[in-house]
Tab-separated table of C-alpha atoms in Angstrom:
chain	number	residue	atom	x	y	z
A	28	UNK	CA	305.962	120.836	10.096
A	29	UNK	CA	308.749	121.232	7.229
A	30	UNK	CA	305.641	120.563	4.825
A	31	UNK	CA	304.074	123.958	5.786
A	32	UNK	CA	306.038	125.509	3.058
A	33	UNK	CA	304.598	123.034	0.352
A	34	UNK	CA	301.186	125.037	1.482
A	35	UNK	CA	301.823	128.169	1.440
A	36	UNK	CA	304.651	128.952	4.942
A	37	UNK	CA	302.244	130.685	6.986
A	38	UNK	CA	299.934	128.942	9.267
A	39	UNK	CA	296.362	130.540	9.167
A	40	UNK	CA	296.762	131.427	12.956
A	41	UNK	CA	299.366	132.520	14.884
A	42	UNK	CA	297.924	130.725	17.873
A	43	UNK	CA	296.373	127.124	18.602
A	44	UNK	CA	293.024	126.253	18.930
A	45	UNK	CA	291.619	122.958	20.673
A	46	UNK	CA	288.805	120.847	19.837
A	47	UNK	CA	286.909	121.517	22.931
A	48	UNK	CA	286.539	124.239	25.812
A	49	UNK	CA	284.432	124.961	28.367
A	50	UNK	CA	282.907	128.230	28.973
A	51	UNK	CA	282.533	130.036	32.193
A	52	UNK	CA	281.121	133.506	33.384
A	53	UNK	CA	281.056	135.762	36.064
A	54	UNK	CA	277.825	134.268	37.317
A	55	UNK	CA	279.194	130.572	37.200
A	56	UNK	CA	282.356	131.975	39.155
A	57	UNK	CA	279.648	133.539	41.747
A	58	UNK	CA	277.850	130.973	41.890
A	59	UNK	CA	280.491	128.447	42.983
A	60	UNK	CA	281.995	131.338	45.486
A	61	UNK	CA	278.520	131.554	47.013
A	62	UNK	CA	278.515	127.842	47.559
A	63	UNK	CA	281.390	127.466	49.167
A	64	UNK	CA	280.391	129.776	52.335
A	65	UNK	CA	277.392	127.421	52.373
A	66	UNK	CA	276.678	125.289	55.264
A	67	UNK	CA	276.167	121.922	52.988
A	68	UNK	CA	279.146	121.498	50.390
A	69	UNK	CA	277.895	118.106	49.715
A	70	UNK	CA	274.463	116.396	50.196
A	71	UNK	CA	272.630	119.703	50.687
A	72	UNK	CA	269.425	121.153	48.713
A	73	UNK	CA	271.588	122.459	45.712
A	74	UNK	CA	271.417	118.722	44.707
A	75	UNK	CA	267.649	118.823	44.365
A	76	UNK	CA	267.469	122.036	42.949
A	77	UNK	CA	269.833	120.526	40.212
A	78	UNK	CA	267.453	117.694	39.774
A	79	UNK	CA	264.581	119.592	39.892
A	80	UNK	CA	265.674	121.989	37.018
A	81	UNK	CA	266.382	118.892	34.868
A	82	UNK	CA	263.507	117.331	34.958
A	83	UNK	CA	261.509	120.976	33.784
A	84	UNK	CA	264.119	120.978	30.953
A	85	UNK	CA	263.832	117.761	30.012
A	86	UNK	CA	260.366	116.866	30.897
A	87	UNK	CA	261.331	114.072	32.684
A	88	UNK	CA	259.635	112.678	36.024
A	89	UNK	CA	262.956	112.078	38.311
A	90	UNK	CA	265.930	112.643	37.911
A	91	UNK	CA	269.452	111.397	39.929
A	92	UNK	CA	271.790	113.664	39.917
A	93	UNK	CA	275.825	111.622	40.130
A	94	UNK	CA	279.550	112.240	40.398
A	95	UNK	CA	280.142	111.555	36.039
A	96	UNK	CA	278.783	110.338	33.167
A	97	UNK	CA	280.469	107.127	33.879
A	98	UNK	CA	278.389	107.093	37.290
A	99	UNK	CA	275.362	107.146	35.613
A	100	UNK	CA	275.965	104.928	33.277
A	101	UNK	CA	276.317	102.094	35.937
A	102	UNK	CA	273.695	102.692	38.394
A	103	UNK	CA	271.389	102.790	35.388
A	104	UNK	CA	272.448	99.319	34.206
A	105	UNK	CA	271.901	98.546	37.996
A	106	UNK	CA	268.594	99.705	38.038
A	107	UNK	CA	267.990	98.165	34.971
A	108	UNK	CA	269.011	94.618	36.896
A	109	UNK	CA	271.625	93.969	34.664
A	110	UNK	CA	273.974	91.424	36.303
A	111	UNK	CA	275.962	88.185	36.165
A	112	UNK	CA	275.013	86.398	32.753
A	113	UNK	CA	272.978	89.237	30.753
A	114	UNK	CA	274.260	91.083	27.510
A	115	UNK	CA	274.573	94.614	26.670
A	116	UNK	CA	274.391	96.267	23.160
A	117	UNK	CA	276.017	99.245	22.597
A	118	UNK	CA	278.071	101.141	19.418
A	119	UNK	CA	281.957	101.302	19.690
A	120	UNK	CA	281.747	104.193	18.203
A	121	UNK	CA	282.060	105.559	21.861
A	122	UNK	CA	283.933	106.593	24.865
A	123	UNK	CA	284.712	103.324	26.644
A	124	UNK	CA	282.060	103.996	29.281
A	125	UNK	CA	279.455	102.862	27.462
A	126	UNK	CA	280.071	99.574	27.107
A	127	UNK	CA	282.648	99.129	30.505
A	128	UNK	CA	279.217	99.685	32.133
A	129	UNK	CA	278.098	96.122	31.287
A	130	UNK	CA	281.202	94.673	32.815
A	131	UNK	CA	280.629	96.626	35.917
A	132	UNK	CA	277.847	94.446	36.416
A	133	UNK	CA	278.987	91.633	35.403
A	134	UNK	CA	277.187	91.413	31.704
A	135	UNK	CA	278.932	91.117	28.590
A	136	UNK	CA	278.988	94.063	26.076
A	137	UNK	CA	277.904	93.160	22.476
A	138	UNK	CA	279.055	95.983	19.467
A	139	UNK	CA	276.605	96.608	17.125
A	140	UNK	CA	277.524	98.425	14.018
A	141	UNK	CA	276.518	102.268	13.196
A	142	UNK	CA	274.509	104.035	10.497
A	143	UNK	CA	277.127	105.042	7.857
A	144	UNK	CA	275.601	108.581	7.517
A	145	UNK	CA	274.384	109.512	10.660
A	146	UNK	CA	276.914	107.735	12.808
A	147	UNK	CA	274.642	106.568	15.129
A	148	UNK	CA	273.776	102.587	16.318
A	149	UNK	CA	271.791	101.042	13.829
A	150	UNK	CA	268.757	99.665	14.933
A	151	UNK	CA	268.735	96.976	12.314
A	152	UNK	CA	272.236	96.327	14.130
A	153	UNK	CA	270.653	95.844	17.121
A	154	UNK	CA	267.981	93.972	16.180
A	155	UNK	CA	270.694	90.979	14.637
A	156	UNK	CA	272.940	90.967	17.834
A	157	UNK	CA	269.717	90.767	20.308
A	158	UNK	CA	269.027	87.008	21.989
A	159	UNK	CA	267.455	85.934	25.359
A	160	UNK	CA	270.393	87.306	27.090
A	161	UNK	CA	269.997	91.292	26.356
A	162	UNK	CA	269.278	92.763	29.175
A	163	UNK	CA	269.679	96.432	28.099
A	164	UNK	CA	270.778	98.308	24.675
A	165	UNK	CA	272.704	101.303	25.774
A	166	UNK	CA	272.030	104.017	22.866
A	167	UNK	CA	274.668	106.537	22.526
A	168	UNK	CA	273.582	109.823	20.758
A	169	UNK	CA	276.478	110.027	19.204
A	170	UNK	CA	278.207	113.885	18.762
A	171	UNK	CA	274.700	115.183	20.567
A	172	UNK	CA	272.280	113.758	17.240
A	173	UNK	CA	269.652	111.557	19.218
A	174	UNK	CA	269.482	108.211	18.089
A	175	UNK	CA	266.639	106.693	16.260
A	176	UNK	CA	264.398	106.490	19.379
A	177	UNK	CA	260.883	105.444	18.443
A	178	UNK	CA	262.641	102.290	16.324
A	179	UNK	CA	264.908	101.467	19.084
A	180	UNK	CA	262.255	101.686	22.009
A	181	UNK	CA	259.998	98.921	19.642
A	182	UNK	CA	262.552	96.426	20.002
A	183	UNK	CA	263.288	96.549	23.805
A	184	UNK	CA	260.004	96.385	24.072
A	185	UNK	CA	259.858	93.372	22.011
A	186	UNK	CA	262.237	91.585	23.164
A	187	UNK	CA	261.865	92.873	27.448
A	188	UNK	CA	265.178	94.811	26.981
A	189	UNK	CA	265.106	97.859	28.810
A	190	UNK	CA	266.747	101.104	26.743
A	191	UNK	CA	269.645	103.058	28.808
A	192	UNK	CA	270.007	106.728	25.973
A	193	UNK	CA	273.615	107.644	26.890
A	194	UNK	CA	273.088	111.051	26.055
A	195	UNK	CA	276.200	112.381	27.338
A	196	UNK	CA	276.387	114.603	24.525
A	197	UNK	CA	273.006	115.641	23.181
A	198	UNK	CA	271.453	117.683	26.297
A	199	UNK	CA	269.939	120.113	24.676
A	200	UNK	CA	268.515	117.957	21.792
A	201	UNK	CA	264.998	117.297	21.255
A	202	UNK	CA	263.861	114.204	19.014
A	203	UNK	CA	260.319	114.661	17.468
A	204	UNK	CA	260.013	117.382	19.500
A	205	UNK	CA	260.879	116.261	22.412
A	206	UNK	CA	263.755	116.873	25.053
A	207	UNK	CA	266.636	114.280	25.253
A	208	UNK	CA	265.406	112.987	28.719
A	209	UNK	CA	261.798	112.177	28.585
A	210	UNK	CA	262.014	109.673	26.148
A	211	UNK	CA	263.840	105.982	26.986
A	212	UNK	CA	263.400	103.975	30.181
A	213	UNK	CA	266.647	105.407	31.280
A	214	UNK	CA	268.783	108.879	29.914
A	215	UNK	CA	272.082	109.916	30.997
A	216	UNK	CA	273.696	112.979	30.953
A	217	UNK	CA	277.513	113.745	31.507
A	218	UNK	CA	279.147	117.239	32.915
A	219	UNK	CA	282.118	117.182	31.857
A	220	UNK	CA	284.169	120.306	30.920
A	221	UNK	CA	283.854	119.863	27.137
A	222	UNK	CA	280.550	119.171	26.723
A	223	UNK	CA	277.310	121.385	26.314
A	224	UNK	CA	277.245	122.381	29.884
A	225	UNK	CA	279.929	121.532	32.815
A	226	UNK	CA	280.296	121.108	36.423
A	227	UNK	CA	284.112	120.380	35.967
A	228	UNK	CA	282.222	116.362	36.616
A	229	UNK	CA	279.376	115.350	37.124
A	230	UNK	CA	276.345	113.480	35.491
A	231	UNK	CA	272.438	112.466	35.905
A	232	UNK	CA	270.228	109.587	35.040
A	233	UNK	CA	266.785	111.006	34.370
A	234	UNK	CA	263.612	108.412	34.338
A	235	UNK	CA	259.858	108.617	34.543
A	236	UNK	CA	259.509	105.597	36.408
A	237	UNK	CA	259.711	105.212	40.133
A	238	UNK	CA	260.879	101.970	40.184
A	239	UNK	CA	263.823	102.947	38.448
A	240	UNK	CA	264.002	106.230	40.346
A	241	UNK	CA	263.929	104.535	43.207
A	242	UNK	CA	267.244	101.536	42.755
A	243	UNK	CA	268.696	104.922	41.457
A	244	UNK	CA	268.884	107.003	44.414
A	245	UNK	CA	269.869	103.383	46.306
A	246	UNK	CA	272.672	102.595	44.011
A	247	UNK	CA	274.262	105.998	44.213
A	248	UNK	CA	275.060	105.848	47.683
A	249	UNK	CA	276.628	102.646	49.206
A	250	UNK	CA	273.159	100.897	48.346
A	251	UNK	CA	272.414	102.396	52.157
A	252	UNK	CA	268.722	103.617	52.418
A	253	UNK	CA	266.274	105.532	54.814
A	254	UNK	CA	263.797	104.481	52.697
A	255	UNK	CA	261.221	101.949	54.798
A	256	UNK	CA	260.098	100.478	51.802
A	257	UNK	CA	263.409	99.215	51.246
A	258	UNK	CA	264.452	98.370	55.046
A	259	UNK	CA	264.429	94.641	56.085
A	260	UNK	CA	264.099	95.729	59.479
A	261	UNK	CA	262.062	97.480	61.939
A	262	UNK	CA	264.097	100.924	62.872
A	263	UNK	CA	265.206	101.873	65.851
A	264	UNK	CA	264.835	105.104	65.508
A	265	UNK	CA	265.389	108.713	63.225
A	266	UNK	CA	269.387	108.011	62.963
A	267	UNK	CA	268.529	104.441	61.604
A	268	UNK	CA	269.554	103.687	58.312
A	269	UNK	CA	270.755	99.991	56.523
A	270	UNK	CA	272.675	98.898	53.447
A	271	UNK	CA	270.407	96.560	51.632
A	272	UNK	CA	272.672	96.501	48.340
A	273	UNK	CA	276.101	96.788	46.788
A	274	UNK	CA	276.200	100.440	45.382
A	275	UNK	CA	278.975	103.442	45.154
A	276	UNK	CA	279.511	106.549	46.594
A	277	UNK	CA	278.454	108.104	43.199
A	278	UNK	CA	277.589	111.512	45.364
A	279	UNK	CA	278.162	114.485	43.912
A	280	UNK	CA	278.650	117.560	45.889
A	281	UNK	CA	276.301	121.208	45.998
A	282	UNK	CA	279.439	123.041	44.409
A	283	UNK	CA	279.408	121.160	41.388
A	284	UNK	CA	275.438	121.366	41.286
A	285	UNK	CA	275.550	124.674	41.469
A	286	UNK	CA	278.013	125.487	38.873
A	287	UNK	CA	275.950	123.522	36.422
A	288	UNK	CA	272.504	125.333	37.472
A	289	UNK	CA	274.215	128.351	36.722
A	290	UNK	CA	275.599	126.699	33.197
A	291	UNK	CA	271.872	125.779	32.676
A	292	UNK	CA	270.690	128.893	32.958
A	293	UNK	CA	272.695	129.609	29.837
A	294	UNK	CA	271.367	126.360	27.729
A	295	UNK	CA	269.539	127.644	24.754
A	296	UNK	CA	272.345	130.114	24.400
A	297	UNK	CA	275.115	127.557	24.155
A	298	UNK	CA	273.084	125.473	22.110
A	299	UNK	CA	271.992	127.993	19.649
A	300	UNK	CA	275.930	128.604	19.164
A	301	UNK	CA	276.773	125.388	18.714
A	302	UNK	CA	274.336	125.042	15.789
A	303	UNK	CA	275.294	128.149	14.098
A	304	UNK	CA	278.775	127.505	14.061
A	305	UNK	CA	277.967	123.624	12.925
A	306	UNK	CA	275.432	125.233	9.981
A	307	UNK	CA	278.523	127.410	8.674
A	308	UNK	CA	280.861	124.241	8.578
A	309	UNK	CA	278.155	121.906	6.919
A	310	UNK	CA	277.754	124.632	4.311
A	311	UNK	CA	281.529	124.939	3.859
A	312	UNK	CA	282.743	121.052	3.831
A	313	UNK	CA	279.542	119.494	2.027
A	314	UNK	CA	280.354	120.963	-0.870
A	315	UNK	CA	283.735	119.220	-0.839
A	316	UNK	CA	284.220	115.979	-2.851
A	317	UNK	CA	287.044	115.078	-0.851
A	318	UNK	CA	284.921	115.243	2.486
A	319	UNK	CA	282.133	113.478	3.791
A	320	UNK	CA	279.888	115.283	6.679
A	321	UNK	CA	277.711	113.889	9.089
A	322	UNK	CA	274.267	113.580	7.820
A	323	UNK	CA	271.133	113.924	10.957
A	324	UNK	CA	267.742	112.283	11.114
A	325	UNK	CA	265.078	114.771	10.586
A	326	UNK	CA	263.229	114.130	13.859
A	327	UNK	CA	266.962	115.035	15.525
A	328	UNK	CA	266.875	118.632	16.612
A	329	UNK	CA	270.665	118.870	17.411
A	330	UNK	CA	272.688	120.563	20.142
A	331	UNK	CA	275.863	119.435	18.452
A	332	UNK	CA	278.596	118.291	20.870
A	333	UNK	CA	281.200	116.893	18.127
A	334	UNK	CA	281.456	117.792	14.869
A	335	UNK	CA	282.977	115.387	13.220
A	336	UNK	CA	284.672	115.937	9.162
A	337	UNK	CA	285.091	112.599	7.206
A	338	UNK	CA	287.720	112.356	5.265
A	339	UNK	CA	287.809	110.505	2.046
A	340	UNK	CA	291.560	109.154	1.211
A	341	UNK	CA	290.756	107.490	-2.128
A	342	UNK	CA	290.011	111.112	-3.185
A	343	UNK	CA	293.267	112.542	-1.768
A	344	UNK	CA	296.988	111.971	-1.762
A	345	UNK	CA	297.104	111.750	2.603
A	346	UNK	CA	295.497	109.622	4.652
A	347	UNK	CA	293.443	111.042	8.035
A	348	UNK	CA	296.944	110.796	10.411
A	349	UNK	CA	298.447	112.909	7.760
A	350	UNK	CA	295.252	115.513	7.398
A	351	UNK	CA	295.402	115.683	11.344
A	352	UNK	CA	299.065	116.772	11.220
A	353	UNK	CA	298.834	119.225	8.897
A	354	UNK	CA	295.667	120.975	10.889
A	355	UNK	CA	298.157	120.896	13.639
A	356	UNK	CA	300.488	122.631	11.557
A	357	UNK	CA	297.896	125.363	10.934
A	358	UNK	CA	297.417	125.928	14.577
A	359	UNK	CA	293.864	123.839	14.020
A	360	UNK	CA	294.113	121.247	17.437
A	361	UNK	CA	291.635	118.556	16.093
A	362	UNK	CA	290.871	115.091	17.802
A	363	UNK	CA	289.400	111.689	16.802
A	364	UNK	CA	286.345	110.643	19.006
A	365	UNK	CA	286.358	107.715	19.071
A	366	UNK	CA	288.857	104.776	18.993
A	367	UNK	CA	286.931	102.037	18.407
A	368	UNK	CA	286.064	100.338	22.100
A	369	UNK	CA	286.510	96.735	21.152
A	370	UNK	CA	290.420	97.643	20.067
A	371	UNK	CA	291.400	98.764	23.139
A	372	UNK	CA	293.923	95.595	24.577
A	373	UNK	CA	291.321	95.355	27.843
A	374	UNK	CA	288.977	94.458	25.271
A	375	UNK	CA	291.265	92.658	22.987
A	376	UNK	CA	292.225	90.237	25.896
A	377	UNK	CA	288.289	89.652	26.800
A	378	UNK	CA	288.561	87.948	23.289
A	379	UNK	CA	286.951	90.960	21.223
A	380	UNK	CA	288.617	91.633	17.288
A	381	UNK	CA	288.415	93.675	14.479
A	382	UNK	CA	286.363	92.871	11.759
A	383	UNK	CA	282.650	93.012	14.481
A	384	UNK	CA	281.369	96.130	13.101
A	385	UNK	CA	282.758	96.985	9.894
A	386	UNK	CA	281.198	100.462	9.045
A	387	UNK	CA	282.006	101.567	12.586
A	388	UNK	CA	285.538	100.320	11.538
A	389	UNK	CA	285.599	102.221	8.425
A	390	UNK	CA	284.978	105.363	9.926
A	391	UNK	CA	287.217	105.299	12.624
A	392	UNK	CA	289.856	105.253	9.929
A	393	UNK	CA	288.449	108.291	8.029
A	394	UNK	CA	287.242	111.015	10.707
A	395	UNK	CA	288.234	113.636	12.783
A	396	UNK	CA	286.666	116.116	15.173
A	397	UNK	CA	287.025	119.605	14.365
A	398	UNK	CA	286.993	122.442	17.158
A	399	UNK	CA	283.551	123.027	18.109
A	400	UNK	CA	282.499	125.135	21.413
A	401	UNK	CA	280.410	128.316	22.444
A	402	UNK	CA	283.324	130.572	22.917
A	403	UNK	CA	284.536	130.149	18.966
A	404	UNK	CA	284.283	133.341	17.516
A	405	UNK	CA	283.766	133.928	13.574
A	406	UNK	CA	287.035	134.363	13.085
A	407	UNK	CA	287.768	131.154	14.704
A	408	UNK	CA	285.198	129.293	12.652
A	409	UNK	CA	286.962	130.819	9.640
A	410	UNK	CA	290.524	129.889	10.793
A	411	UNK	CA	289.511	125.933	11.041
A	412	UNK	CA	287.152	126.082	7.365
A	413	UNK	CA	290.475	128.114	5.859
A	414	UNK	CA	293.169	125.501	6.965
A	415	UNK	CA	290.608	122.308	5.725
A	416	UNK	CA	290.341	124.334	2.434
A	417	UNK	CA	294.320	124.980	2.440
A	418	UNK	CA	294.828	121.379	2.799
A	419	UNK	CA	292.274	119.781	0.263
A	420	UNK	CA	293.444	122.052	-2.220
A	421	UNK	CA	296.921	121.252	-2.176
A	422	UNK	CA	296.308	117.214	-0.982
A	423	UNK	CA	293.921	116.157	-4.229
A	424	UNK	CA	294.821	113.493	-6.147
């Protein structure tokens, strides 16, 4: 902090600002209130309302509404029939989720590298880590930019794999046209407070096949079923019910469904935000040598959960750690999504290293994830492109 005098003394906001908020009205506050004098707090209609409106904003035949993004993620590789044996391909470039899904199962998780500019998995990556063993490539869309879909859906079907889109950040995105949803075997969504749309938790796995839909609902509670089609038995009558798998209690309840029906409502509005406030940064940091910014496919219409600002230390005198310090120092709260997942020490001690995906690698080192949410005003915006400025200018070599 003694180094804010080498640029100039004063920060260029008297309070902080964090990378990520979540933003809730008077109608999300009323809806919650009106839930909770409900007779069903959990297991109750609001949960197929919730599913129901997903599907019409997605497009998507079924959808299974969970308790988090995590939630999804497994039951999806469960439905897939991932198990003892089979591999998983996934980026690193991730929250840890997206690959500890795998192990859930018992699979092994295989890293394949990213696309340098978008950030995304490579398909090409893919395509030299897949063998006989893939069961599943789980496809992150990585800061809400959907992944190269039509390229990526070719090889599963190729090689039988089926494709799990972890779109925990990109609802809201359409590729080709399309809603983030509709498109891969499997999609899933995540609710947590700072992305696009919240429920405080909570996540989905949408599908348009009933097979899927089906192990879905199963696997998200207990693996117990009402369902005859499932039933080994004869029942013995309306209470009867069995457990004919392993699953979770993955439930999640009508209050958080209905505080994210209410943040649905409000969608477009967040999303057209988010891309305004992303179109001012591009056209502030793109012009700057020193700094890289994430490039997007053009079949990628964006709802922007991260925005991430690459930093390019053979152009400057600091390194990222150092850049991140002195946003700090500017009242500018930034974060780094994400640590690579194969250097965590879980990982390490499953026998994973550096050196698997190097681009992946090399951007971990260089980026950081500016504060991006609805709420941001102008003047916020400003604040954050002001304090990057501030520090280029007095950090070039």
């Amino acid at each position: 902090m003694e180094k804010l005098a080498f640029f100039g003394g004063t920060p260029v906001r008297d309070t902080k600002i964090y990378y990520g908020h979540q933003y809730i009205d008077d109608a999300d506050v009323a809806a919650v209130a009106g839930m909770l004098k409900d007779d069903a707090l959990t297991c109750g209609p609001k949960i197929a309302e919730l599913e129901k409106c997903l599907c019409e904003i997605t497009g998507a035949k079924y959808a299974v509404a969970v308790n988090s993004g995590t939630a999804a993620l497994h039951i999806a590789c469960q439905a897939a029939g991932v198990s003892e044996g089979d591999e998983v391909i996934t980026t690193p470039i991730t929250f840890a989720a997206s690959a500890n899904c795998a192990l859930y199962c018992g699979a092994k998780p295989v890293f394949a590298d990213i696309n340098e500019r978008t950030y995304n998995i490579d398909p090409a990556s893919v395509s030299e880590k897949m063998t006989e063993k893939t069961k599943a490539v789980v496809a992150v869309d990585y800061t809400g930019q959907a992944v190269e879909l039509d390229p990526l859906m070719k090889l599963c079907r190729e090689k039988g794999a089926v494709l799990i889109e972890d779109a925990a950040h990109s609802i809201g995105t359409k590729y080709a046209g399309r809603p983030i949803g509709s498109i891969a075997d499997m999609t899933t969504f995540s609710f947590h407070p700072v992305k696009t749309v919240t429920g405080g938790e909570g996540g989905a796995v949408l599908t348009n096949e009933e097979a899927y839909y089906k192990k879905l609902l199963l696997y998200r509670t207990h693996g117990i079923t009402k369902d005859v089609s499932f039933m080994e038995k004869k029942p013995e009558g309306p209470w009867y019910y069995e457990q004919v798998a392993l699953g979770m209690n993955y439930r999640i309840t009508d209050i958080q469904a209905a505080l994210i029906l209410s943040q649905l409502d409000k969608l477009d509005r967040f999303s057209e935000r988010r891309k305004q406030i992303v179109a001012r940064y591009n056209e502030a940091f793109s012009k700057m040598h020193e700094l890289a910014v994430q490039e997007e496919i053009p079949e990628s219409d964006t709802t922007r959960h991260l925005y991430i600002l690459r930093i390019k230390p053979e152009m400057l005198t600091i390194d990222r750690r150092a850049f991140f310090d002195y946003m700090a120092a500017e009242n500018i709260c930034c974060n780094v999504h994400y640590i690579p997942v194969y250097y965590h020490p879980y990982y390490e001690k499953l026998g994973y290293g550096k050196g698997i995906c190097p681009k992946a690698e090399k951007l971990y080192e260089e980026m950081m994830s500016l504060p991006l949410y609805y709420a941001m005003t102008d003047e916020d915006v400003e604040n954050v492109i002001s304090a990057v400025k501030k520090i280029v200018a007095n950090c070039r070599k």
